[in-house]
XYZ file of C-alpha atoms in Angstrom:
532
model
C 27.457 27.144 -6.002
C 29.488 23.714 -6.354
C 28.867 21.682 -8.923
C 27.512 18.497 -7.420
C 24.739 21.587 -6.385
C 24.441 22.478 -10.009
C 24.169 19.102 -11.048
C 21.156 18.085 -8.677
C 19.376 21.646 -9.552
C 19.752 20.432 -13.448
C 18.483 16.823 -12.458
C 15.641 18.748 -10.573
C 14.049 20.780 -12.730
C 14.831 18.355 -15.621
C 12.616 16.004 -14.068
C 9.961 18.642 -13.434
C 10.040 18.791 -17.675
C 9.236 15.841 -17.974
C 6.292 15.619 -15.948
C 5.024 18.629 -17.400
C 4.973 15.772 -20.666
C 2.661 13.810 -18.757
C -0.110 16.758 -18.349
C 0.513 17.246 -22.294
C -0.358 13.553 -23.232
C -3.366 12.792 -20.636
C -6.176 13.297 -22.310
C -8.693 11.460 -20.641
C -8.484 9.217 -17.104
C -7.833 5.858 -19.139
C -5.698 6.982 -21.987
C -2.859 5.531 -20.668
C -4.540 1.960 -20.297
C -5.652 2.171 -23.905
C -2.995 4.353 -25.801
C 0.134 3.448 -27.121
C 2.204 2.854 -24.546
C 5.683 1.733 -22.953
C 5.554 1.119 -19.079
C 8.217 0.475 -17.389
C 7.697 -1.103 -14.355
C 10.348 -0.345 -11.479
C 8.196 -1.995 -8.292
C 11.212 -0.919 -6.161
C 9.797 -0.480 -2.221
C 12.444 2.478 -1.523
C 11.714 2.737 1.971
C 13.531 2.912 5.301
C 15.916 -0.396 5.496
C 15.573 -1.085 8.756
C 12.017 -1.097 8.886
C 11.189 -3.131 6.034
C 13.234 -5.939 7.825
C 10.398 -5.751 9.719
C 8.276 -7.526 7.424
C 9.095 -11.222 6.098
C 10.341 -12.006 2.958
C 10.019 -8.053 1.644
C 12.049 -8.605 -1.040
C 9.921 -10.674 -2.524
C 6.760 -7.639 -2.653
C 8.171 -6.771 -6.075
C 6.062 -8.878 -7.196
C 3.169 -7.501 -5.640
C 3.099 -4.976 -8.937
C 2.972 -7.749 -11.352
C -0.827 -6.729 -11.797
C 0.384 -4.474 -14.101
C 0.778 -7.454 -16.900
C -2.847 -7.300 -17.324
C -2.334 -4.043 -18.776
C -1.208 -6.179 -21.766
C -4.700 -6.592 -22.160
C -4.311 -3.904 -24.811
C -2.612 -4.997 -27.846
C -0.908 -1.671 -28.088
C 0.619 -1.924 -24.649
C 4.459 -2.586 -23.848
C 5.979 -3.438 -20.537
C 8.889 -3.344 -18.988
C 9.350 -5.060 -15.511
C 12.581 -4.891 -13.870
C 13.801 -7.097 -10.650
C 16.227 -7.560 -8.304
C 15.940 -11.248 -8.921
C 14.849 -13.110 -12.085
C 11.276 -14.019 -11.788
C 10.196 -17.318 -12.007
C 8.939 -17.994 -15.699
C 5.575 -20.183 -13.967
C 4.907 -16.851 -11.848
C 4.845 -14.951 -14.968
C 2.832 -17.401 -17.063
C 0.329 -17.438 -14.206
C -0.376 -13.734 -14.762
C -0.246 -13.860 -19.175
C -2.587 -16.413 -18.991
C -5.047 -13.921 -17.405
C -5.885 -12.231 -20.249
C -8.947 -12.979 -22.363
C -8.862 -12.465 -25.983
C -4.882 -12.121 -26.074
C -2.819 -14.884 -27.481
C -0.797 -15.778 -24.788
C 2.590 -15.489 -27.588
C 1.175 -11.833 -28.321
C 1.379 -10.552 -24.565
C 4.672 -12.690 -23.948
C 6.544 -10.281 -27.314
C 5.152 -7.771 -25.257
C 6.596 -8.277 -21.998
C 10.114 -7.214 -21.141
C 11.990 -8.576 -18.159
C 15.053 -7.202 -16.537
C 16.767 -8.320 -13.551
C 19.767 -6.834 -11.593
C 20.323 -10.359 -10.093
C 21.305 -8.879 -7.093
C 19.652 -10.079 -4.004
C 21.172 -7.512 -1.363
C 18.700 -5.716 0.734
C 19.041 -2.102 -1.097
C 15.540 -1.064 -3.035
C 15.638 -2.230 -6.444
C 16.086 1.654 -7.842
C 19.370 2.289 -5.964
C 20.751 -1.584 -8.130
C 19.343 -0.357 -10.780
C 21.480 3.189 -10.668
C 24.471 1.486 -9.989
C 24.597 -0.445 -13.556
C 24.825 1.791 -15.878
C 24.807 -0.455 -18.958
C 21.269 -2.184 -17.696
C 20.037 1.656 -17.407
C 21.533 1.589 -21.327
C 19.586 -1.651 -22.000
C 16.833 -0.729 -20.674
C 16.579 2.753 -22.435
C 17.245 1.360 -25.730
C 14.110 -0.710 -25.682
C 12.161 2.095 -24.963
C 10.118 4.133 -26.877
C 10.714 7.599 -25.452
C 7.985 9.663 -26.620
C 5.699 6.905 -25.610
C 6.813 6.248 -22.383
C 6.357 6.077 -19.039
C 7.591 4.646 -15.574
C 5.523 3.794 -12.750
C 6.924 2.626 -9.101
C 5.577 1.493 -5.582
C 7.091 4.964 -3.882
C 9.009 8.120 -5.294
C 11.916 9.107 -3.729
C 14.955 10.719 -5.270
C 16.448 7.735 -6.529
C 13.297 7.135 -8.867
C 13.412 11.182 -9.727
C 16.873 10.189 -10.893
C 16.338 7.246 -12.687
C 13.337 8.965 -14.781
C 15.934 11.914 -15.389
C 18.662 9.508 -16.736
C 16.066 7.243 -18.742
C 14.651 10.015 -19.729
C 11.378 9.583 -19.789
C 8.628 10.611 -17.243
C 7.602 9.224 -13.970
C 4.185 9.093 -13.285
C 4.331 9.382 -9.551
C 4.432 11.974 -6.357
C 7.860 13.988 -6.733
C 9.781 13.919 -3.576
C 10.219 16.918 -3.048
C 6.505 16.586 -1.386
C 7.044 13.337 0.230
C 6.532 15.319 3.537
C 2.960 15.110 3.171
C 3.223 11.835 3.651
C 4.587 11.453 6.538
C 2.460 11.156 9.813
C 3.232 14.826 10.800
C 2.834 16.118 7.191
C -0.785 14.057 7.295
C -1.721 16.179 10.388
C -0.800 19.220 9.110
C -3.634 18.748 5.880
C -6.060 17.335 8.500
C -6.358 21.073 9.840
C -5.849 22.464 6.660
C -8.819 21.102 5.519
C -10.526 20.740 8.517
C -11.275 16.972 8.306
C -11.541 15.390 12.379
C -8.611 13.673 13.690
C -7.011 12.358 17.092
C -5.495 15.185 19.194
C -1.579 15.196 18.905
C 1.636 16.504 18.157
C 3.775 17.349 14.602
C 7.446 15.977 14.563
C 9.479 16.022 17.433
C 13.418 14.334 16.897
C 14.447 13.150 20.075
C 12.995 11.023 23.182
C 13.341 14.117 25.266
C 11.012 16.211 22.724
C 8.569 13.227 22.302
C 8.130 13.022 26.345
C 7.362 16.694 26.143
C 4.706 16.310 23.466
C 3.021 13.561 25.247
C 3.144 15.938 28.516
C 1.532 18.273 26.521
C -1.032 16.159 24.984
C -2.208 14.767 28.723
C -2.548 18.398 29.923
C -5.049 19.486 26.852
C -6.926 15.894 26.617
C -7.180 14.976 30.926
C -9.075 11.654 30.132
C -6.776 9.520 28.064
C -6.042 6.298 28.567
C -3.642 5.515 25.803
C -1.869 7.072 23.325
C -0.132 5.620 20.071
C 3.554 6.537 19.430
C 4.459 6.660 16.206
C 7.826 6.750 14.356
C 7.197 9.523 11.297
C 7.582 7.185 8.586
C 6.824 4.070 9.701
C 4.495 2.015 7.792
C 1.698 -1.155 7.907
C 1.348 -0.036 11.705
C 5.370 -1.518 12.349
C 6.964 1.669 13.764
C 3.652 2.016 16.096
C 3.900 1.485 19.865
C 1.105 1.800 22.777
C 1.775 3.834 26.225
C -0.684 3.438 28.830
C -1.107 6.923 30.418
C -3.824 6.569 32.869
C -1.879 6.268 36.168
C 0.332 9.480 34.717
C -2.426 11.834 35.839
C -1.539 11.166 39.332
C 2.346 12.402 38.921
C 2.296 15.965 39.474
C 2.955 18.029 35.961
C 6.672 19.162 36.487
C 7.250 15.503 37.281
C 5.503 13.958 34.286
C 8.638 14.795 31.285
C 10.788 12.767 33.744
C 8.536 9.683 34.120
C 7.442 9.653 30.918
C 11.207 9.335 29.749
C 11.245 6.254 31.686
C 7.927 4.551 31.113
C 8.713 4.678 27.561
C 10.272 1.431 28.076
C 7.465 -0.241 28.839
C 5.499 0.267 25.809
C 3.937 -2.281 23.309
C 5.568 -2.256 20.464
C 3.402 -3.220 17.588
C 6.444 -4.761 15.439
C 7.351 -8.627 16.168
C 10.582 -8.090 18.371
C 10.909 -4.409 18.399
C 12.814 -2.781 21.228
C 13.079 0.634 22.881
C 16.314 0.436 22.439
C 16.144 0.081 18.727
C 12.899 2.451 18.411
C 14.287 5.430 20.513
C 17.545 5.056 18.061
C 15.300 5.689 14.797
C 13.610 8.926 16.376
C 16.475 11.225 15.264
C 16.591 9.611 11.782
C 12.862 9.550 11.616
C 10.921 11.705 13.394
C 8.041 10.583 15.884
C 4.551 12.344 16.662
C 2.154 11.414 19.657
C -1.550 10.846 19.283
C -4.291 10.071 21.019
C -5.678 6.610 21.021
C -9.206 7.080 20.477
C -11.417 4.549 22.581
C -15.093 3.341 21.789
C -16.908 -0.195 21.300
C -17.576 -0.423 17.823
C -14.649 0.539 15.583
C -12.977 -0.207 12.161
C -10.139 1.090 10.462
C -11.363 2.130 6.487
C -9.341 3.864 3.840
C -10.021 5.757 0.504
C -7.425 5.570 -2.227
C -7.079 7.952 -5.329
C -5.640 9.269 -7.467
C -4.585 12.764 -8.648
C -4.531 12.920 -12.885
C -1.704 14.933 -15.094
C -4.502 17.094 -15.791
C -5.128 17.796 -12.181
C -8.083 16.136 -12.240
C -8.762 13.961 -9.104
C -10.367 10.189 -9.130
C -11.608 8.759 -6.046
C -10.875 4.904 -6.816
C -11.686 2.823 -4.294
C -13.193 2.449 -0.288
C -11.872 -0.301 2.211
C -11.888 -1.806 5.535
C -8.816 -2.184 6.602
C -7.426 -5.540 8.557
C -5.355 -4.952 11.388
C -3.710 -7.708 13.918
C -1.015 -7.017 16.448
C -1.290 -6.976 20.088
C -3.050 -3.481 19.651
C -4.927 -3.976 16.146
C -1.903 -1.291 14.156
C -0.863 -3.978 12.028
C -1.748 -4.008 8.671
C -3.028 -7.646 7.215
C -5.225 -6.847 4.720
C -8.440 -5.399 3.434
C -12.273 -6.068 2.168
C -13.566 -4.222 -0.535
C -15.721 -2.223 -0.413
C -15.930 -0.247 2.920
C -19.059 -0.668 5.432
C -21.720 1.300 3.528
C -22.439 3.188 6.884
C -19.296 5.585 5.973
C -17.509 4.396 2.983
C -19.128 7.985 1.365
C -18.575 10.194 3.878
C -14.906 8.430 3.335
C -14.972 9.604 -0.279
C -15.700 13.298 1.125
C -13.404 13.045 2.654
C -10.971 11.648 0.003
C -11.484 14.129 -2.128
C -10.463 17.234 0.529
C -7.307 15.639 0.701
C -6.722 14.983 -2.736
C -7.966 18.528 -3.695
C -5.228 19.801 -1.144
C -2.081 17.581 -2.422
C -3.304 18.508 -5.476
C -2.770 22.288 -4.954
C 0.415 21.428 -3.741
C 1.821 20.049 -6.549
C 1.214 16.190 -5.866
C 0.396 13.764 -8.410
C -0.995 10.243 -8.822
C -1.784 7.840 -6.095
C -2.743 8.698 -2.450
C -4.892 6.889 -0.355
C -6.149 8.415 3.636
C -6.674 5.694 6.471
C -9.822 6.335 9.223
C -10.707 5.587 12.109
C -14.509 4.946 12.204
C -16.450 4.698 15.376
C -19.753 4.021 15.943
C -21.942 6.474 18.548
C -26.033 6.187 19.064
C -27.942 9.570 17.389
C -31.549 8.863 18.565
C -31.542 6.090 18.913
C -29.890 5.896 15.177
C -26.165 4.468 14.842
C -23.854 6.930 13.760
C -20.295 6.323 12.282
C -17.751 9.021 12.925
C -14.730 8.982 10.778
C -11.235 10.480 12.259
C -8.375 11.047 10.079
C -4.859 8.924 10.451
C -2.703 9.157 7.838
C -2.035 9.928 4.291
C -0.169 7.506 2.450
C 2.004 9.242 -0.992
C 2.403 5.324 -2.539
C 1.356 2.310 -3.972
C 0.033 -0.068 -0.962
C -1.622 -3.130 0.651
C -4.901 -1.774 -0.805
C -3.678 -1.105 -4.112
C -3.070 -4.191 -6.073
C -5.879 -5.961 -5.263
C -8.526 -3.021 -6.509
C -6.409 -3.025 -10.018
C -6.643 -6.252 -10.138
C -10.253 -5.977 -9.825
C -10.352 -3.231 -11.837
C -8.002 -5.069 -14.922
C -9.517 -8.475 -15.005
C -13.310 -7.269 -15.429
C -12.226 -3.895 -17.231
C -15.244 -2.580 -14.908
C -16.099 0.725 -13.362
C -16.061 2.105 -9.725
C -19.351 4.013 -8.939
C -19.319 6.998 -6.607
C -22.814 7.338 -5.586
C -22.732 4.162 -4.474
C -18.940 3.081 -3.702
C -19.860 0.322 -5.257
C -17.412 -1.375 -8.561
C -19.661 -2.820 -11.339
C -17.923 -5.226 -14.108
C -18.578 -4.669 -17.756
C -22.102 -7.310 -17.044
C -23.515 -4.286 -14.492
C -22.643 -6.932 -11.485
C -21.137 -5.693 -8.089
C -17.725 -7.306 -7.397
C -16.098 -7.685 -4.074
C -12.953 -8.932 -2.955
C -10.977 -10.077 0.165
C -7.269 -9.424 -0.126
C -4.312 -10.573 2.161
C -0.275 -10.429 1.866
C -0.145 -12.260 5.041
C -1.342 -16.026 4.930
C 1.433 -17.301 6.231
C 2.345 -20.652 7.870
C 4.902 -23.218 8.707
C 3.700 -25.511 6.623
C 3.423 -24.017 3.507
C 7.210 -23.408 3.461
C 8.874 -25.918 0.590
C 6.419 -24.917 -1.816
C 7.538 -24.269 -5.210
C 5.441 -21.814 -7.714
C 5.287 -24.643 -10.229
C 3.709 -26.935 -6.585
C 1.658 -23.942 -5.924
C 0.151 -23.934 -10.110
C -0.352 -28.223 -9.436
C -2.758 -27.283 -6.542
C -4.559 -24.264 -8.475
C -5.123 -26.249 -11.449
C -6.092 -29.585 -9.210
C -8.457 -28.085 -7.389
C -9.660 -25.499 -9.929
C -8.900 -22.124 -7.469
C -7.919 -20.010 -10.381
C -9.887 -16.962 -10.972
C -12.746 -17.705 -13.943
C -12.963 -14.770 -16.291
C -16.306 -16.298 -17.276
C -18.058 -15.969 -14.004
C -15.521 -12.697 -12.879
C -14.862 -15.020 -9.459
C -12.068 -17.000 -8.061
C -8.730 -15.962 -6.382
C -5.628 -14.421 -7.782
C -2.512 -15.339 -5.804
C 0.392 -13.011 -5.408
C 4.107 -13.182 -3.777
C 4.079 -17.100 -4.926
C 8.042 -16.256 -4.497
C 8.062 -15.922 -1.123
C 6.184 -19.828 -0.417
C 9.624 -21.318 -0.726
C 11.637 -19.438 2.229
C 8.900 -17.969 4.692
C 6.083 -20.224 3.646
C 3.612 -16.938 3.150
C 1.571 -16.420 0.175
C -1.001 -13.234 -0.864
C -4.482 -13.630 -2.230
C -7.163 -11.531 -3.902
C -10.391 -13.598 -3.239
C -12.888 -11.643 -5.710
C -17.291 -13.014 -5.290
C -19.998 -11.540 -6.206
C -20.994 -10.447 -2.611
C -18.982 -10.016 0.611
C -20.179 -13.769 1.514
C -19.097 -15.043 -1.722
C -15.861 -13.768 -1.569
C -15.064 -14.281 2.313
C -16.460 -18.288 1.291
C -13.920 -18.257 -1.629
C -11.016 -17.098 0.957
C -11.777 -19.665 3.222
C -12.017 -22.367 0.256
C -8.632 -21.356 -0.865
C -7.022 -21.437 2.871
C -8.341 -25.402 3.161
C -7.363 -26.426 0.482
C -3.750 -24.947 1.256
C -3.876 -26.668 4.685
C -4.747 -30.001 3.013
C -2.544 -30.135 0.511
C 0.266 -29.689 3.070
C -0.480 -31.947 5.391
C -3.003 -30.114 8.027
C -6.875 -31.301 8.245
C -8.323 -28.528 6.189
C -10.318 -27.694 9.253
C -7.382 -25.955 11.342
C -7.262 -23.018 9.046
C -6.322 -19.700 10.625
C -6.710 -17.725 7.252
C -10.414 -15.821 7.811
C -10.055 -16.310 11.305
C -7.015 -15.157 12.029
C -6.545 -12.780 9.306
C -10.202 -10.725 10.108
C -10.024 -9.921 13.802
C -10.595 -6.691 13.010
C -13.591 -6.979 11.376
C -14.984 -9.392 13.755
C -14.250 -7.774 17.277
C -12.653 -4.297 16.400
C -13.241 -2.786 19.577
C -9.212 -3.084 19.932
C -8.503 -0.730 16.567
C -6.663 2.812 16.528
């Protein structure tokens, strides 16, 4: 054995130790929101490169974690954020001034801020490796028995940051980031024998993927599309669509061959995206086939949960997911909760999965995405649910439930999928990373706070309504903002979005009528006879 082997089988299993510390010190499901804790924040997206460039202004979604300041809610609660890039102080003070009952000076002692100031594309984890003293600044502030690290995704870079911090991260260790992956999904579909689209596991080159798809038209004779899929793309961007009607007239042997070629002519979900550059990222990522699955009325919900230290397993949260693109793959945003005509057969579902990742070893947050289509039953409309994908991260959906969940301190009710505040109401919520326009580019956060405070579109902790705005630092550059839109019913809160998305357009020199926020953003919700 060499020793750069020896080393990574010491960094290994001491990072398996110190999760084991985490099943020692959970207790119950919230004593980590209301012990005595250091969090350290690293909101790193350590994905593929290439495909986050996919998605505008990504290095600004570090911010998307700064929910996790609310946490300071508790007066026992440290945290320690860490960016690429400085944060602006007004984004910050936005988020402090959240919390009711805490002195805003109290949270602020509280709150820790590191930066690499380095703006290169790498994730934030890989900067943060390379500078060894800020790992050495950042340990000495922490309380190591009391402490804890928390990211957007787990890869090996995070396993060895929480190995040279030492302290414990409370996230999925990579070792099991196959499950994952839109192969590793399939494969715990049949485990646990939850319905999902015929299709094929990994294949690693355009040759192999023609093959699958052969082999998928022979077994399923009446397709008319099926979705390509790099293996770990994500928000829908490594999808593409191949019409395969007109293939059932080219004799069998023939089909590998013309497959090869009508590749090509697929519609790529992502803005720009090539064949050229897709068929290059099969051998570094892997690709599966599926079939698209046709019908009249469909959506596109999700469950997200969580599995505990203790191995105990939380369903959290039901949504309908918002999809635009040419095909309906790309991910906008979500309502909250799901249609109650399946969000608990969603949860059922939910909690196979989680029991399953569970078994294998996984821990904390997972969330499964559907596709639900409706079909009569005498007379009687019928959702069926078909599994997609299991996601082993943070996500769209997940900031703008804890946000929920941390500004009313309320609970999420399984018999009914419903989430009650601490006054027994129901909340809902639109959320969106994606209202973005032309317009709104120039905007400062401090521009941004004049128009909240004018116009009084800050969220009310008295009534538990209003909107919380996120990415503020990407408004500047690519003129796109994110917003969690919380009512007291699903009219309320769509009424809130739209509110928010005229008042935008006036104050930047549109009519206020021209919006394309609710519009635009909710196609899939609307008309979702387009959604896979």
């Amino acid at each position: 054995m060499d020793v750069q082997t020896e080393l990574e089988g010491d960094r290994i299993a001491r990072f398996r130790q110190l999760q084991s510390q985490l099943r020692d010190r959970w207790q119950t499901i919230d004593e980590f929101d209301l012990g005595d804790n250091d969090i350290l924040v690293v909101p790193s997206l350590s994905l593929d490169r290439r495909e986050l460039l996919k998605i505008d202004g990504v290095h600004h979604y570090e911010e998307r974690n700064l929910y996790s300041l609310i946490r300071l809610r508790n007066p026992r609660t440290r945290l320690i954020y860490v960016t690429s890039q400085p944060l602006h102080p007004t984004i910050v003070e936005y988020y402090l001034q959240l919390l009711p009952g805490i002195p805003f000076s109290h949270a602020r002692d509280r709150l820790l801020l590191f930066s690499t100031y380095d703006a290169s594309p790498k994730p934030l984890t890989e900067k943060i490796l390379e500078r060894p003293r800020l790992i050495e600044r950042i340990r000495h502030v922490l309380r190591r028995d009391k402490s804890y690290m928390i990211c957007f995704n787990s890869t090996a870079s995070e396993r060895d940051l929480s190995v040279q911090l030492d302290i414990p991260l409370l996230a999925l260790n990579p070792e099991l980031l196959e499950w994952g992956t839109k192969s590793g999904s399939r494969q715990i579909f049949g485990e646990c024998n939850i319905p999902h689209p015929p299709g094929s596991l990994s294949v690693w080159t355009v040759q192999g993927l023609a093959v699958a798809t052969a082999d998928l038209l022979e077994k399923e004779p009446h397709l008319k599309r099926v979705a390509i899929k790099l293996n770990e793309g994500f928000s829908g961007k490594g999808n593409a669509i191949l019409e395969v009607q007109s293939l059932y007239e080219i004799a069998p042997e023939e089909r590998v061959a013309t497959i090869c070629d009508r590749f090509e002519t697929m519609n790529f979900q992502a803005e720009g995206e090539t064949w050229a550059n897709f068929s290059s990222r099969i051998p570094e990522l892997g690709a599966i086939v599926e079939a698209y699955l046709e019908g009249e009325d469909k959506r596109s919900p999700s469950v997200q949960g969580r599995i505990l230290p203790n191995g105990d397993i939380e369903i959290l949260s039901t949504h309908d997911q918002i999809l635009g693109g040419s095909d309906r793959q790309i991910f906008l945003g979500c309502q909250f909760p799901a249609d109650e005509g399946y969000r608990l057969q969603a949860q059922e579902l939910g909690m196979r999965v989680g029991r399953n990742l569970a078994a294998k070893g996984a821990l904390e947050r997972f969330s499964v995405d559907f596709l639900a289509i409706q079909r009569q039953d005498s007379n009687h409309p019928v959702w069926d649910l078909y599994a997609i994908e299991i996601n082993l991260r943070k996500g769209g959906t997940t900031h703008p439930f804890m946000e929920l969940k941390l500004l009313t301190n309320g609970r999420y009710n399984l018999s009914t999928g419903l989430f009650y505040s601490q006054t027994g109401r129901p909340k809902y919520y639109f959320a969106t990373d994606n209202l973005q326009k032309d317009r709104y580019r120039g905007l400062l956060p401090n521009d941004l706070m004049d128009i909240i405070a004018y116009h009084q579109l800050h969220f009310d902790t008295c009534t538990e309504t209003g909107t919380l705005f996120h990415l503020m630092g990407c408004l500047s550059e690519f003129g796109k903002l994110g917003l969690t839109s919380i009512g007291n019913s699903p009219e309320q809160a769509e009424s809130i979005y739209n509110h928010v998305v005229k008042i935008l357009n006036k104050e930047t020199g549109g009519s206020g009528t021209d919006d394309d926020g609710m519009s635009a953003i909710t196609p899939a919700i609307a008309s979702p006879g387009n959604l896979h």
